[in-house]
Amino acid sequence: MDGAGVTVRRAAAGDVPTQGAAEEWIMWMDALPQAVLLTRAGVVTRVNAAAARLWGVPQERAEGRPVLEIVRRHTLEALLERGGELELEVSGRTLRCTATRDDTHSALIVEDVTEHRRREAELREATAVLSHEFRTPVAALRGVLEALEYDMPQELAQNFVRQGLQETERLARLVEDLAVGFRPTRARTLPLAEAFARAERLLAPELLARQATLSFGPDHLVRADPDKLLQVLLNLIENALKYGPAGHPVDVQTAGRGTWVEVCVLDDGAALTDTDSLFRAHTRGHSATGQGSGMGLYIVRSIVQGWGGQTWAERRGQRNAFCFTLPGVSGLGG
């Protein structure tokens, strides 16, 4: 918004192009995503298209009217008079309002930062949740190490070692989840089959324990960070194994969608409800049992959004489908 703000402030002070350039300047103002209102001596001189939508008053009706009649909030009228910045909550939206002025001219720039504030809140919550989740494996590892200081039968000692390894693996996964948003992306072109093979190999013990089978759809060339793609697949397939009935298959379907590739993990779990909330931080399905931070799908969405893709969940026939898209590379698998 800084570049736009500088230009708007110049416009508010009367530094507006004249003659042939005026129409181009108006078109530029109307193209801004921020709502912009310009005044002179407390009277509106111009509103751009975003401002007309925000306050429901077109330029022809706004021009020449007192500021308060347009913005309908004394808070914004006062902000224009003194200059500065504030945030307002209006009808469930968060608006960042910035005002600048000189002796006679002023400008008000209003930007919808609702999504930005929501993501900030989710990040804070995610960090708090993961920090809390670290306590359990750390405490368990401490207990294992303290127990191994004493002499005990070999079989009992091996049980403690196995428990310690399980907690170490859990701790490693938590570290991976925490690092998702901060690791640099190392994208390359790779066949999906490469990521599928890695996921199947790592999930082999869990598949055996659940007596489940895992199948994959046609291969496609994609552009992604192999490690982050693997993490998405592991989270979704583990989710399907956890919430689907034991002994039932998990299918990973693939399809080309223009320049994107769609990947969906299907399971036979109970029908989903409120699918939109499942990808939020610290959210678990209504049938969730046992341990879990509710971070898996949030991590999935964070990674997928990082490469510009989308995530969603839906019911396909009698099965649940957890889907994401990633950039495709033409030449393999349609």
XYZ file of C-alpha atoms in Angstrom:
334
model
C 0.000 0.000 0.000
C 3.026 2.350 0.402
C 3.333 3.274 -3.281
C -0.401 3.804 -3.601
C -0.407 5.827 -0.388
C 2.273 8.209 -1.670
C 0.365 8.837 -4.891
C -2.939 9.277 -3.055
C -1.369 11.750 -0.638
C -0.022 13.757 -3.571
C -3.477 13.683 -5.147
C -5.082 14.865 -1.908
C -2.717 17.818 -1.851
C -3.870 18.845 -5.313
C -0.996 17.292 -7.276
C -3.349 15.625 -9.762
C -2.553 15.200 -13.480
C -4.505 17.517 -15.744
C -6.143 17.338 -19.159
C -5.485 14.047 -20.989
C -3.731 12.422 -18.042
C -6.702 12.956 -15.712
C -8.719 10.063 -17.154
C -5.760 7.734 -16.822
C -5.272 8.845 -13.201
C -8.937 8.149 -12.402
C -8.674 4.668 -13.963
C -5.593 3.993 -11.837
C -7.402 5.085 -8.688
C -10.361 2.853 -9.513
C -8.037 -0.133 -10.042
C -6.703 0.076 -6.472
C -7.977 -2.667 -4.116
C -7.958 -0.159 -1.240
C -10.858 2.239 -0.739
C -9.671 5.810 -1.246
C -11.550 8.984 -0.281
C -10.123 12.458 -0.999
C -11.359 15.679 0.623
C -10.809 19.415 0.567
C -11.824 21.513 3.579
C -13.949 18.660 4.956
C -15.836 18.090 1.688
C -15.411 14.972 -0.462
C -13.743 15.581 -3.820
C -13.363 12.007 -5.030
C -13.978 8.366 -4.069
C -12.535 5.511 -6.073
C -14.452 2.397 -7.125
C -13.505 0.407 -3.991
C -14.684 3.273 -1.755
C -17.954 3.510 -3.669
C -18.536 -0.192 -3.002
C -17.511 0.068 0.659
C -19.808 2.987 1.503
C -22.438 2.413 -1.173
C -22.104 5.913 -2.621
C -20.915 6.467 -6.227
C -18.584 9.327 -7.160
C -21.323 11.498 -8.628
C -23.270 11.413 -5.351
C -20.237 11.610 -3.058
C -18.582 14.675 -4.599
C -19.293 17.878 -2.713
C -20.840 16.224 0.339
C -19.481 16.427 3.927
C -17.209 13.553 4.898
C -19.496 12.283 7.666
C -22.383 11.799 5.217
C -20.224 9.351 3.232
C -18.251 7.430 5.882
C -21.062 7.612 8.488
C -18.601 7.193 11.353
C -17.371 9.962 13.608
C -14.230 7.866 14.206
C -13.228 8.140 10.540
C -14.189 11.807 10.371
C -11.903 12.486 13.357
C -9.117 10.396 11.804
C -9.250 12.530 8.645
C -9.045 15.688 10.749
C -5.942 14.631 12.679
C -4.264 12.053 10.410
C -2.843 8.715 11.540
C -3.910 5.068 11.454
C -6.419 2.801 13.203
C -8.206 -0.507 12.746
C -11.975 -0.926 12.808
C -14.145 -4.017 13.158
C -17.106 -3.603 10.808
C -19.630 -6.389 10.188
C -17.085 -9.073 10.984
C -14.361 -7.495 8.832
C -11.131 -5.855 9.997
C -10.384 -2.579 8.199
C -7.073 -0.754 8.436
C -7.708 2.963 7.977
C -4.916 5.436 7.222
C -5.419 9.194 6.913
C -3.024 11.912 5.813
C -3.626 15.636 5.520
C -2.194 19.119 5.035
C -3.813 22.483 5.696
C -6.827 21.943 3.422
C -6.583 18.519 1.765
C -6.822 15.033 3.249
C -6.927 11.425 2.079
C -8.406 8.341 3.695
C -7.189 4.886 2.608
C -9.107 1.852 3.875
C -7.788 -1.690 3.388
C -9.534 -4.951 4.300
C -6.985 -6.906 6.372
C -9.418 -9.517 7.704
C -7.673 -12.474 6.069
C -4.247 -11.214 7.097
C -5.314 -10.872 10.738
C -6.955 -14.315 10.646
C -3.748 -15.899 9.362
C -1.731 -14.097 12.042
C -4.084 -15.447 14.716
C -3.849 -18.965 13.287
C -0.066 -18.779 13.240
C 0.001 -17.700 16.874
C -2.378 -20.504 17.787
C -0.436 -23.048 15.763
C 2.799 -22.094 17.503
C 1.136 -22.324 20.909
C -0.375 -25.720 20.102
C 2.885 -27.171 18.805
C 4.790 -25.820 21.804
C 2.288 -27.559 24.074
C 2.569 -30.772 22.059
C 6.346 -30.857 22.572
C 5.889 -31.345 26.298
C 4.477 -34.879 26.046
C 7.287 -36.569 24.052
C 9.957 -34.629 25.940
C 8.531 -35.783 29.278
C 8.270 -39.370 27.991
C 11.867 -39.344 26.767
C 13.038 -38.018 30.110
C 11.213 -40.868 31.846
C 12.734 -43.475 29.511
C 16.261 -42.171 30.004
C 15.835 -42.030 33.780
C 14.551 -45.621 33.797
C 17.466 -46.860 31.669
C 19.921 -45.585 34.301
C 18.977 -48.574 36.452
C 19.722 -52.271 35.936
C 16.717 -54.163 34.594
C 15.939 -57.299 32.569
C 16.961 -57.006 28.916
C 13.399 -57.455 27.659
C 12.144 -54.592 29.838
C 15.044 -52.385 28.743
C 14.201 -53.086 25.087
C 10.614 -52.046 25.730
C 11.848 -48.747 27.142
C 14.112 -48.249 24.123
C 11.215 -48.909 21.729
C 9.077 -46.411 23.637
C 11.878 -43.862 23.459
C 12.239 -44.360 19.692
C 8.498 -43.877 19.205
C 8.567 -40.636 21.171
C 11.648 -39.492 19.243
C 9.808 -40.099 15.983
C 6.832 -38.130 17.258
C 9.147 -35.309 18.290
C 10.774 -35.322 14.847
C 7.374 -34.981 13.173
C 6.481 -32.065 15.432
C 9.738 -30.354 14.497
C 8.871 -30.896 10.822
C 5.436 -29.374 11.330
C 6.848 -26.384 13.174
C 9.429 -25.746 10.450
C 6.991 -25.814 7.529
C 6.484 -22.079 7.267
C 10.175 -21.238 7.693
C 12.006 -23.759 5.485
C 13.135 -22.338 2.151
C 11.370 -23.956 -0.779
C 13.507 -26.190 -2.995
C 11.077 -26.828 -5.817
C 11.983 -29.076 -8.714
C 10.211 -31.073 -11.382
C 9.449 -34.619 -10.286
C 6.982 -37.417 -11.046
C 4.289 -37.886 -8.434
C 5.241 -41.575 -8.391
C 8.513 -40.614 -6.700
C 6.693 -38.965 -3.792
C 4.138 -41.804 -3.670
C 6.915 -44.413 -3.347
C 8.557 -42.499 -0.486
C 5.246 -42.139 1.346
C 4.364 -45.817 0.941
C 7.771 -46.887 2.214
C 7.538 -44.691 5.321
C 3.945 -45.750 6.039
C 4.558 -49.487 5.598
C 4.520 -50.296 9.361
C 1.286 -48.343 9.885
C -0.350 -49.972 6.843
C 0.590 -53.377 8.213
C -0.719 -52.562 11.675
C -4.039 -51.352 10.230
C -4.184 -54.219 7.710
C -4.880 -51.594 5.068
C -3.880 -51.315 1.433
C -2.701 -48.186 -0.348
C -3.169 -47.528 -4.067
C -2.146 -44.611 -6.275
C -3.601 -43.061 -9.407
C -1.841 -42.277 -12.713
C 1.516 -40.548 -12.582
C 1.944 -36.829 -13.404
C 4.918 -34.528 -13.605
C 4.643 -31.752 -11.026
C 6.666 -28.812 -9.766
C 7.084 -28.865 -5.988
C 9.459 -29.171 -3.070
C 9.791 -32.979 -2.731
C 10.030 -32.910 1.074
C 7.016 -30.636 1.504
C 5.003 -32.700 -0.984
C 5.917 -35.814 1.001
C 4.777 -34.142 4.209
C 1.401 -33.304 2.640
C 0.944 -36.910 1.492
C 1.986 -38.360 4.857
C -0.437 -36.128 6.752
C -3.375 -36.938 4.461
C -2.730 -40.684 4.247
C -2.119 -40.977 8.000
C -5.352 -39.049 8.509
C -7.194 -41.539 6.278
C -5.691 -44.510 8.147
C -6.562 -42.969 11.509
C -10.206 -42.155 10.766
C -11.045 -44.893 8.278
C -12.041 -48.415 9.431
C -9.185 -50.881 9.939
C -8.656 -53.195 7.009
C -10.213 -50.808 4.475
C -8.252 -49.483 1.486
C -6.924 -45.949 1.149
C -6.817 -44.686 -2.434
C -4.804 -41.737 -3.716
C -6.429 -40.517 -6.917
C -4.831 -38.106 -9.386
C -6.163 -36.015 -12.265
C -4.938 -33.229 -14.518
C -6.823 -29.930 -14.113
C -5.451 -27.628 -16.796
C -2.031 -26.450 -15.645
C -2.617 -28.016 -12.206
C -2.673 -31.569 -10.912
C -5.321 -32.643 -8.406
C -4.486 -35.254 -5.758
C -7.231 -36.716 -3.549
C -6.850 -39.178 -0.666
C -10.022 -41.258 -0.185
C -11.035 -43.267 2.878
C -14.119 -45.085 4.159
C -14.518 -43.047 7.328
C -17.730 -41.543 8.688
C -19.306 -38.776 6.623
C -17.641 -35.394 7.100
C -19.372 -32.407 8.664
C -18.324 -28.754 8.491
C -15.496 -29.478 6.057
C -14.435 -25.808 5.871
C -13.236 -25.777 9.479
C -11.145 -28.952 9.206
C -8.153 -27.119 7.756
C -7.981 -24.563 10.569
C -5.387 -24.750 13.312
C -6.141 -26.977 16.314
C -9.265 -28.474 14.675
C -10.079 -32.191 14.656
C -12.936 -34.141 13.122
C -15.989 -34.944 15.245
C -14.983 -38.637 15.325
C -11.387 -37.968 16.409
C -10.101 -40.098 19.273
C -6.798 -40.533 21.062
C -3.847 -38.182 20.888
C -3.561 -35.516 18.249
C -2.885 -31.796 18.036
C -5.393 -31.070 15.285
C -2.524 -29.578 13.282
C -2.230 -32.071 10.398
C -4.665 -30.494 7.944
C -3.595 -26.975 8.922
C -0.023 -27.945 8.015
C -1.273 -29.406 4.729
C -3.084 -26.201 3.810
C -0.102 -24.028 4.767
C 2.221 -25.999 2.493
C -0.212 -26.168 -0.429
C -1.006 -22.454 -0.262
C 2.746 -21.844 -0.339
C 2.938 -23.176 -3.908
C -0.328 -21.465 -4.889
C -2.598 -24.510 -4.687
C -5.915 -25.176 -2.991
C -7.089 -27.668 -0.341
C -10.570 -28.953 0.387
C -12.520 -31.929 1.723
C -15.690 -33.410 0.284
C -17.848 -36.506 0.246
C -17.519 -38.642 -2.900
C -20.161 -41.324 -2.896
C -19.653 -43.285 0.311
C -16.090 -42.059 0.846
C -14.336 -38.995 2.232
C -11.925 -37.202 -0.075
C -9.180 -34.847 1.105
C -7.807 -33.031 -1.923
C -5.116 -30.572 -2.948
C -3.707 -29.141 -6.148
C -0.118 -28.462 -7.174
C 1.527 -27.068 -10.315
C 1.685 -29.586 -13.130
C 4.263 -30.026 -15.884
C 2.908 -31.272 -19.207
C 4.355 -34.403 -20.778
C 3.485 -37.245 -18.420
C 0.209 -38.732 -17.308
C -1.959 -36.369 -19.393
